[in-house]
Tab-separated table of C-alpha atoms in Angstrom:
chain	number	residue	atom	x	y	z
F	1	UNK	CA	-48.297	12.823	-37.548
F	2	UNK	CA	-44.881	11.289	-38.719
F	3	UNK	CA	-44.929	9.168	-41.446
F	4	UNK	CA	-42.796	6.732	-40.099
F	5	UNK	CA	-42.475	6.513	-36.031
F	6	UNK	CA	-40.275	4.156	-34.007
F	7	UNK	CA	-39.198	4.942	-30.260
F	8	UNK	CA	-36.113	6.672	-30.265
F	9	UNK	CA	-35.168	4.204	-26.584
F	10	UNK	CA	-32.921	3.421	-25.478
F	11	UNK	CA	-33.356	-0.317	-25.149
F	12	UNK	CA	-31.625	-2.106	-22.587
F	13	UNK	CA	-31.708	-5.841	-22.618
F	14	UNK	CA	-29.068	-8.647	-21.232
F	15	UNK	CA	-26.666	-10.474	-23.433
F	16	UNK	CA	-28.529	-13.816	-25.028
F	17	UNK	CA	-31.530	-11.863	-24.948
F	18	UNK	CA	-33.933	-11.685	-28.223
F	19	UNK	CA	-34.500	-8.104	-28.889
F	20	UNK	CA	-37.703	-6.849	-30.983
F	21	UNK	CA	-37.537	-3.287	-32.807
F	22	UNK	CA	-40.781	-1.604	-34.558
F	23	UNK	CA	-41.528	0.943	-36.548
F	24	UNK	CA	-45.013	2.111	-37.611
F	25	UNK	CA	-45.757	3.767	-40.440
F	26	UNK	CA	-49.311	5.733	-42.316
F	27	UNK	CA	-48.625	5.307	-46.128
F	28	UNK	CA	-49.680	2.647	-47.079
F	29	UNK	CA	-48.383	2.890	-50.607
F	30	UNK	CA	-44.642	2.266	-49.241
F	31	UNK	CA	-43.447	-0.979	-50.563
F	32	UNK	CA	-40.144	-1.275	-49.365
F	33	UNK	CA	-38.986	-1.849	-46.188
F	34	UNK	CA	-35.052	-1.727	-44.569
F	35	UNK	CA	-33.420	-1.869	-41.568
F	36	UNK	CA	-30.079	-0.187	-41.210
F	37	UNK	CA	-27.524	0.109	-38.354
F	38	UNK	CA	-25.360	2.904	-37.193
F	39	UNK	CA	-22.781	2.583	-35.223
F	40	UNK	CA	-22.068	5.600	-32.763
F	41	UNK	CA	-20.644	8.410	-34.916
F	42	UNK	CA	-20.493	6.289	-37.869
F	43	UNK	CA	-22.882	6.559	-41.336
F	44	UNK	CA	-25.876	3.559	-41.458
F	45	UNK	CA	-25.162	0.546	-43.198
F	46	UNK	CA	-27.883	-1.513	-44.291
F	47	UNK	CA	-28.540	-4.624	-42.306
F	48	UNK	CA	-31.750	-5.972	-43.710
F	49	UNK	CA	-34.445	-5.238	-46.640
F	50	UNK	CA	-37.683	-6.752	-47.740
F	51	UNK	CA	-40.468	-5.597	-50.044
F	52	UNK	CA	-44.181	-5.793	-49.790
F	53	UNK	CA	-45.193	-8.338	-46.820
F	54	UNK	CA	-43.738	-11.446	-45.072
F	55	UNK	CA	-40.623	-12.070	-43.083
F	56	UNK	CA	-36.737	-12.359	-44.139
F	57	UNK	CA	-34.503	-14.102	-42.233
F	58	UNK	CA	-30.610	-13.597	-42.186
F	59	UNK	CA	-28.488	-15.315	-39.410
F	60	UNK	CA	-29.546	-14.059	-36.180
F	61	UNK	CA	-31.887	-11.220	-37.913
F	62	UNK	CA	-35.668	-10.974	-38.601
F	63	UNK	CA	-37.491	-8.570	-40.455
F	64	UNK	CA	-41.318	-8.801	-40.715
F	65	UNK	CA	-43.719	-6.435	-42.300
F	66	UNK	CA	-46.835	-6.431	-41.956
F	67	UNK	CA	-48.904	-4.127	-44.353
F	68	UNK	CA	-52.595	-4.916	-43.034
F	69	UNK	CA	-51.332	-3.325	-39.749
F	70	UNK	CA	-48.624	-0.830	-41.299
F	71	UNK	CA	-46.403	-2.174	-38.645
F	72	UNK	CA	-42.373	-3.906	-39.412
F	73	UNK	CA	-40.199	-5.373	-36.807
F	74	UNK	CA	-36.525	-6.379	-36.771
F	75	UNK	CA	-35.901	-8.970	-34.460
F	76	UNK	CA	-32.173	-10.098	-32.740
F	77	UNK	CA	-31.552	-13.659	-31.668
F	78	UNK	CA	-29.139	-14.077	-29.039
F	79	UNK	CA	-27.898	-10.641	-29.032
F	80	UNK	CA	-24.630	-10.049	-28.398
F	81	UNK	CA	-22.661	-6.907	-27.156
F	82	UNK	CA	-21.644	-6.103	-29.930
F	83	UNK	CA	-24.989	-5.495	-31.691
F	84	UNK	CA	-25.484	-2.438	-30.040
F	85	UNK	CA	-26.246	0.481	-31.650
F	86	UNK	CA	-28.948	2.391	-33.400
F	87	UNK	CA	-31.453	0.704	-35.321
F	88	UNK	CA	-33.082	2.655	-38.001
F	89	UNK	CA	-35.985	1.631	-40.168
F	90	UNK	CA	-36.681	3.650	-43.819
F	91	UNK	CA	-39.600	2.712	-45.962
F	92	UNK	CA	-39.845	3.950	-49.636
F	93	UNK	CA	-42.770	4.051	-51.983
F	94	UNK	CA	-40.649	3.296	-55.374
F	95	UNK	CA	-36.943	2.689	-55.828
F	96	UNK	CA	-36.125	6.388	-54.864
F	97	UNK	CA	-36.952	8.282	-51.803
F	98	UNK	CA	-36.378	6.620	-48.448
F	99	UNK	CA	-38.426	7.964	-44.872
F	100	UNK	CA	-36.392	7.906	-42.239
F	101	UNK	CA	-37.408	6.268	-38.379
F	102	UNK	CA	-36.074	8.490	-35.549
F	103	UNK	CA	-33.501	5.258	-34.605
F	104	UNK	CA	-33.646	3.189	-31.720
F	105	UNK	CA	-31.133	2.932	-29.702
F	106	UNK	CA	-30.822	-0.009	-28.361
F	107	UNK	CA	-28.242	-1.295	-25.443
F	108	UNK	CA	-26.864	-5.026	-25.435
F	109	UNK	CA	-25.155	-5.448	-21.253
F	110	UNK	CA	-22.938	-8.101	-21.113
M	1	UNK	CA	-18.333	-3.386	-51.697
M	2	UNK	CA	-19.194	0.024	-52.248
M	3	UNK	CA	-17.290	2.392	-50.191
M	4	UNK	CA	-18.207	5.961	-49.561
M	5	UNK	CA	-15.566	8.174	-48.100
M	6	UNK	CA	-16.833	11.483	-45.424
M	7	UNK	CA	-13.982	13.804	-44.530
M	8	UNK	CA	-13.457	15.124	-42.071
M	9	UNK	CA	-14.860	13.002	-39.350
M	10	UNK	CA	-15.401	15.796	-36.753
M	11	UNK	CA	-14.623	19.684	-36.979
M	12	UNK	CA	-15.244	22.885	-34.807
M	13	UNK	CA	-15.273	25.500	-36.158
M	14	UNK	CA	-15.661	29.516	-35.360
M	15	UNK	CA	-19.238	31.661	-35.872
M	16	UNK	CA	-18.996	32.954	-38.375
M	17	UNK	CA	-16.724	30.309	-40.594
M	18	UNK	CA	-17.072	28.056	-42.937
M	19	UNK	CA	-16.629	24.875	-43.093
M	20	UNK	CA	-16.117	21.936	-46.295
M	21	UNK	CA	-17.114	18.383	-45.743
M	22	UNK	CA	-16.190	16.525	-48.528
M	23	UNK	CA	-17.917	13.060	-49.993
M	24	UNK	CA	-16.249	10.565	-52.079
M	25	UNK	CA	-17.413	7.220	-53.524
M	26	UNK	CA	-13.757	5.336	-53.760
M	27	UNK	CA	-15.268	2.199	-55.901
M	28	UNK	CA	-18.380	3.585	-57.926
M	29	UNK	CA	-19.006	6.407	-59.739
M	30	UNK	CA	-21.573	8.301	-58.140
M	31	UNK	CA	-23.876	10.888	-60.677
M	32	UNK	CA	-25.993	11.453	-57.553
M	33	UNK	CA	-25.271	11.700	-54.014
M	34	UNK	CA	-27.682	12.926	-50.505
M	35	UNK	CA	-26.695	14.990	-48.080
M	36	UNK	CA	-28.564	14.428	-44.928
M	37	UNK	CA	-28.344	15.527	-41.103
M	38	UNK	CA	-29.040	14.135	-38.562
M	39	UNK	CA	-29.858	15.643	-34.977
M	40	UNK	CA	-29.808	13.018	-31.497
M	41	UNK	CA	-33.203	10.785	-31.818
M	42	UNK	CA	-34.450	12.134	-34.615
M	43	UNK	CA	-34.663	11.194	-38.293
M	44	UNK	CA	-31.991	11.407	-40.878
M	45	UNK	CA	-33.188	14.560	-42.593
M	46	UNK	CA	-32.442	14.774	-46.405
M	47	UNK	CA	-31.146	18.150	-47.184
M	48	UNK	CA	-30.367	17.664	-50.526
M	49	UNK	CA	-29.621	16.284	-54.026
M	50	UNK	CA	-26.275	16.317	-55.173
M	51	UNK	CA	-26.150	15.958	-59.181
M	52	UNK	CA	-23.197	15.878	-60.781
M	53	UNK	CA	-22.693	18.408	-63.290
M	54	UNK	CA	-25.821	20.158	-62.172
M	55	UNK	CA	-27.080	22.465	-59.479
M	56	UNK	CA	-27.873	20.540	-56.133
M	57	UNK	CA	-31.938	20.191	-55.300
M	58	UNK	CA	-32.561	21.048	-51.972
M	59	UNK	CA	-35.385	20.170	-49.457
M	60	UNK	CA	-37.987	22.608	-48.702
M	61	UNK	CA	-36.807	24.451	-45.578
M	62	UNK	CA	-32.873	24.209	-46.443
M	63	UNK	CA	-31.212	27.266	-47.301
M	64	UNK	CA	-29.290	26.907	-50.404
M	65	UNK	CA	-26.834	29.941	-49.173
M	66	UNK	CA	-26.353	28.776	-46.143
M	67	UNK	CA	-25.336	24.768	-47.899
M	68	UNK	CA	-23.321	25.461	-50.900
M	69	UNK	CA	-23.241	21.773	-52.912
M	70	UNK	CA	-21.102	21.141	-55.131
M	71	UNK	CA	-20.595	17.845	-56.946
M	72	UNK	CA	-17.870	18.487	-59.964
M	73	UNK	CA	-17.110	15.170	-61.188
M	74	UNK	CA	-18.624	11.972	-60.358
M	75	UNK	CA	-17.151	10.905	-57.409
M	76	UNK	CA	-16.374	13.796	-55.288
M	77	UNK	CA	-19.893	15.743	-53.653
M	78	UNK	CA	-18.795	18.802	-51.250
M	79	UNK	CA	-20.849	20.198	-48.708
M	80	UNK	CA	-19.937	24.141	-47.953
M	81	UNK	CA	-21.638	25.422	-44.574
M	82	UNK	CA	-21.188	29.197	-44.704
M	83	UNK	CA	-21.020	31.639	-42.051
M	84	UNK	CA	-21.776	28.756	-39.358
M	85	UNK	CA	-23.432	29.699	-36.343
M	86	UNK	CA	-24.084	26.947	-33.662
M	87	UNK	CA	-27.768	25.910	-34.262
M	88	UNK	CA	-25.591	24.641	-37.800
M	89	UNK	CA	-23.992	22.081	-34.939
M	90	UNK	CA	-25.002	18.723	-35.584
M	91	UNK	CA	-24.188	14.688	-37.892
M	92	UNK	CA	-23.785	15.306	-41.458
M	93	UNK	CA	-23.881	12.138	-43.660
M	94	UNK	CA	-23.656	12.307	-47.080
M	95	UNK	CA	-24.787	8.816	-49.509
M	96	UNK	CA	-24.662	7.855	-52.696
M	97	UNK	CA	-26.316	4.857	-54.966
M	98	UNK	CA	-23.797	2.199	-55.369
M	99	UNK	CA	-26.677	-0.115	-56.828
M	100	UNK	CA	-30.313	-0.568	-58.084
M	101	UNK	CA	-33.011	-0.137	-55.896
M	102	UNK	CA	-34.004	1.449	-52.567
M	103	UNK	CA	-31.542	-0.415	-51.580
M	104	UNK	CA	-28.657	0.450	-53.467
M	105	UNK	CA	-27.501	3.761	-50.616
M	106	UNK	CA	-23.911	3.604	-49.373
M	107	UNK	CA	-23.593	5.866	-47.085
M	108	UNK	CA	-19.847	8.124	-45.478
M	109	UNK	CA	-19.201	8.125	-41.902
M	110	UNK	CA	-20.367	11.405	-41.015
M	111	UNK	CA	-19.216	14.731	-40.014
M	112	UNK	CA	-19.960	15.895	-36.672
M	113	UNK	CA	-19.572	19.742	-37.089
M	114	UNK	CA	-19.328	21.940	-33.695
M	115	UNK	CA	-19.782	25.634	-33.881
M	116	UNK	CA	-18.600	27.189	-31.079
């Protein structure tokens, strides 16, 4: 078993949509929690973080974690084309070591 | 903000070859950087440590022959892949830390190597 899984996709939703991405995860000692983004062919850049439990909001962007279920979710309000791309989640234990999600990719159609 | 340059963006390359990817932070000086790759829906896999002014740490699994690190000064990493044969095909991405934090990864553009 992975540490960290999320479905690799792709997701294809409409424009205006709201778009939910997950990742699960088994250690339950990781504290903190990011989203990144990666364009195609392009590094990841890091779109959202939070540590321990609760929910972050930035703009149109989301992140909950919730460690009772060992479960975090990045949601997209009215998506727009160009938020498409892959969506990675990495968890980390202290302020070192990331684990890596597979990416999902994830498909905005105008 | 912090900036990490990845040259080249995309090479092929001969069996046989090898090939340099280089990794610079333009803004920060970088004492460690990661070298990762990264094959189509999978995870970015960490190959290794990049220390500068000290040998590289490397994953379990990753052959330290076969990915010569260098990192000579403390913002230029390079990544040698020798005698490349195409299973070595696939998105290398190097990072470094630009802050504090598990947060605090910049991350280049990636090099998508071809072996042909």
């Amino acid at each position: 078993q992975k540490e960290v899984e999320q479905d690799p996709g792709p997701l294809s939703v409409p424009e205006g949509a709201i778009v939910s991405l997950n990742c699960t995860y088994s250690n339950s000692a990781f504290q903190y929690f990011m989203w990144y983004r990666q364009y195609s062919r392009k590094g990841p850049e890091l779109l959202m973080y939070t540590y321990s439990s609760g929910n972050k909001e930035d703009g149109r962007f989301t992140a909950q974690v919730d460690k009772s279920s060992k479960y975090i979710s990045l949601f997209i309000r009215d998506s727009q084309p160009s938020d498409s791309a892959t969506y990675l989640c990495a968890m980390s234990e202290d302020n070192y070591q990331l684990i890596w999600g597979a990416g999902t990719k994830l498909i905005i159609k105008p | 903000g912090a900036v990490v340059s990845q040259h080249p963006s995309r090479v092929i390359c001969k069996s046989g070859t090898s090939v340099k990817i280089e990794c610079r932070s333009l803004d920060f000086q970088a004492t460690t950087m990661f070298w990762y790759r990264q094959f189509p829906k999978q995870s970015l896999m960490l190959m290794a440590t990049s220390n500068e002014g000290s040998k590289a740490t490397y994953e379990q699994g990753v052959e330290k022959d076969k990915f010569l690190i260098n990192h000579a000064s403390l913002t230029l990493s390079t990544l040698t892949v020798t005698s490349a044969h195409p299973e070595d095909s696939s998105f290398y991405i190097c990072s470094a830390r630009s802050g504090t934090g598990p947060y605090g990864y910049t991350f280049g553009s990636g090099t998508r190597l071809t072996v042909v």
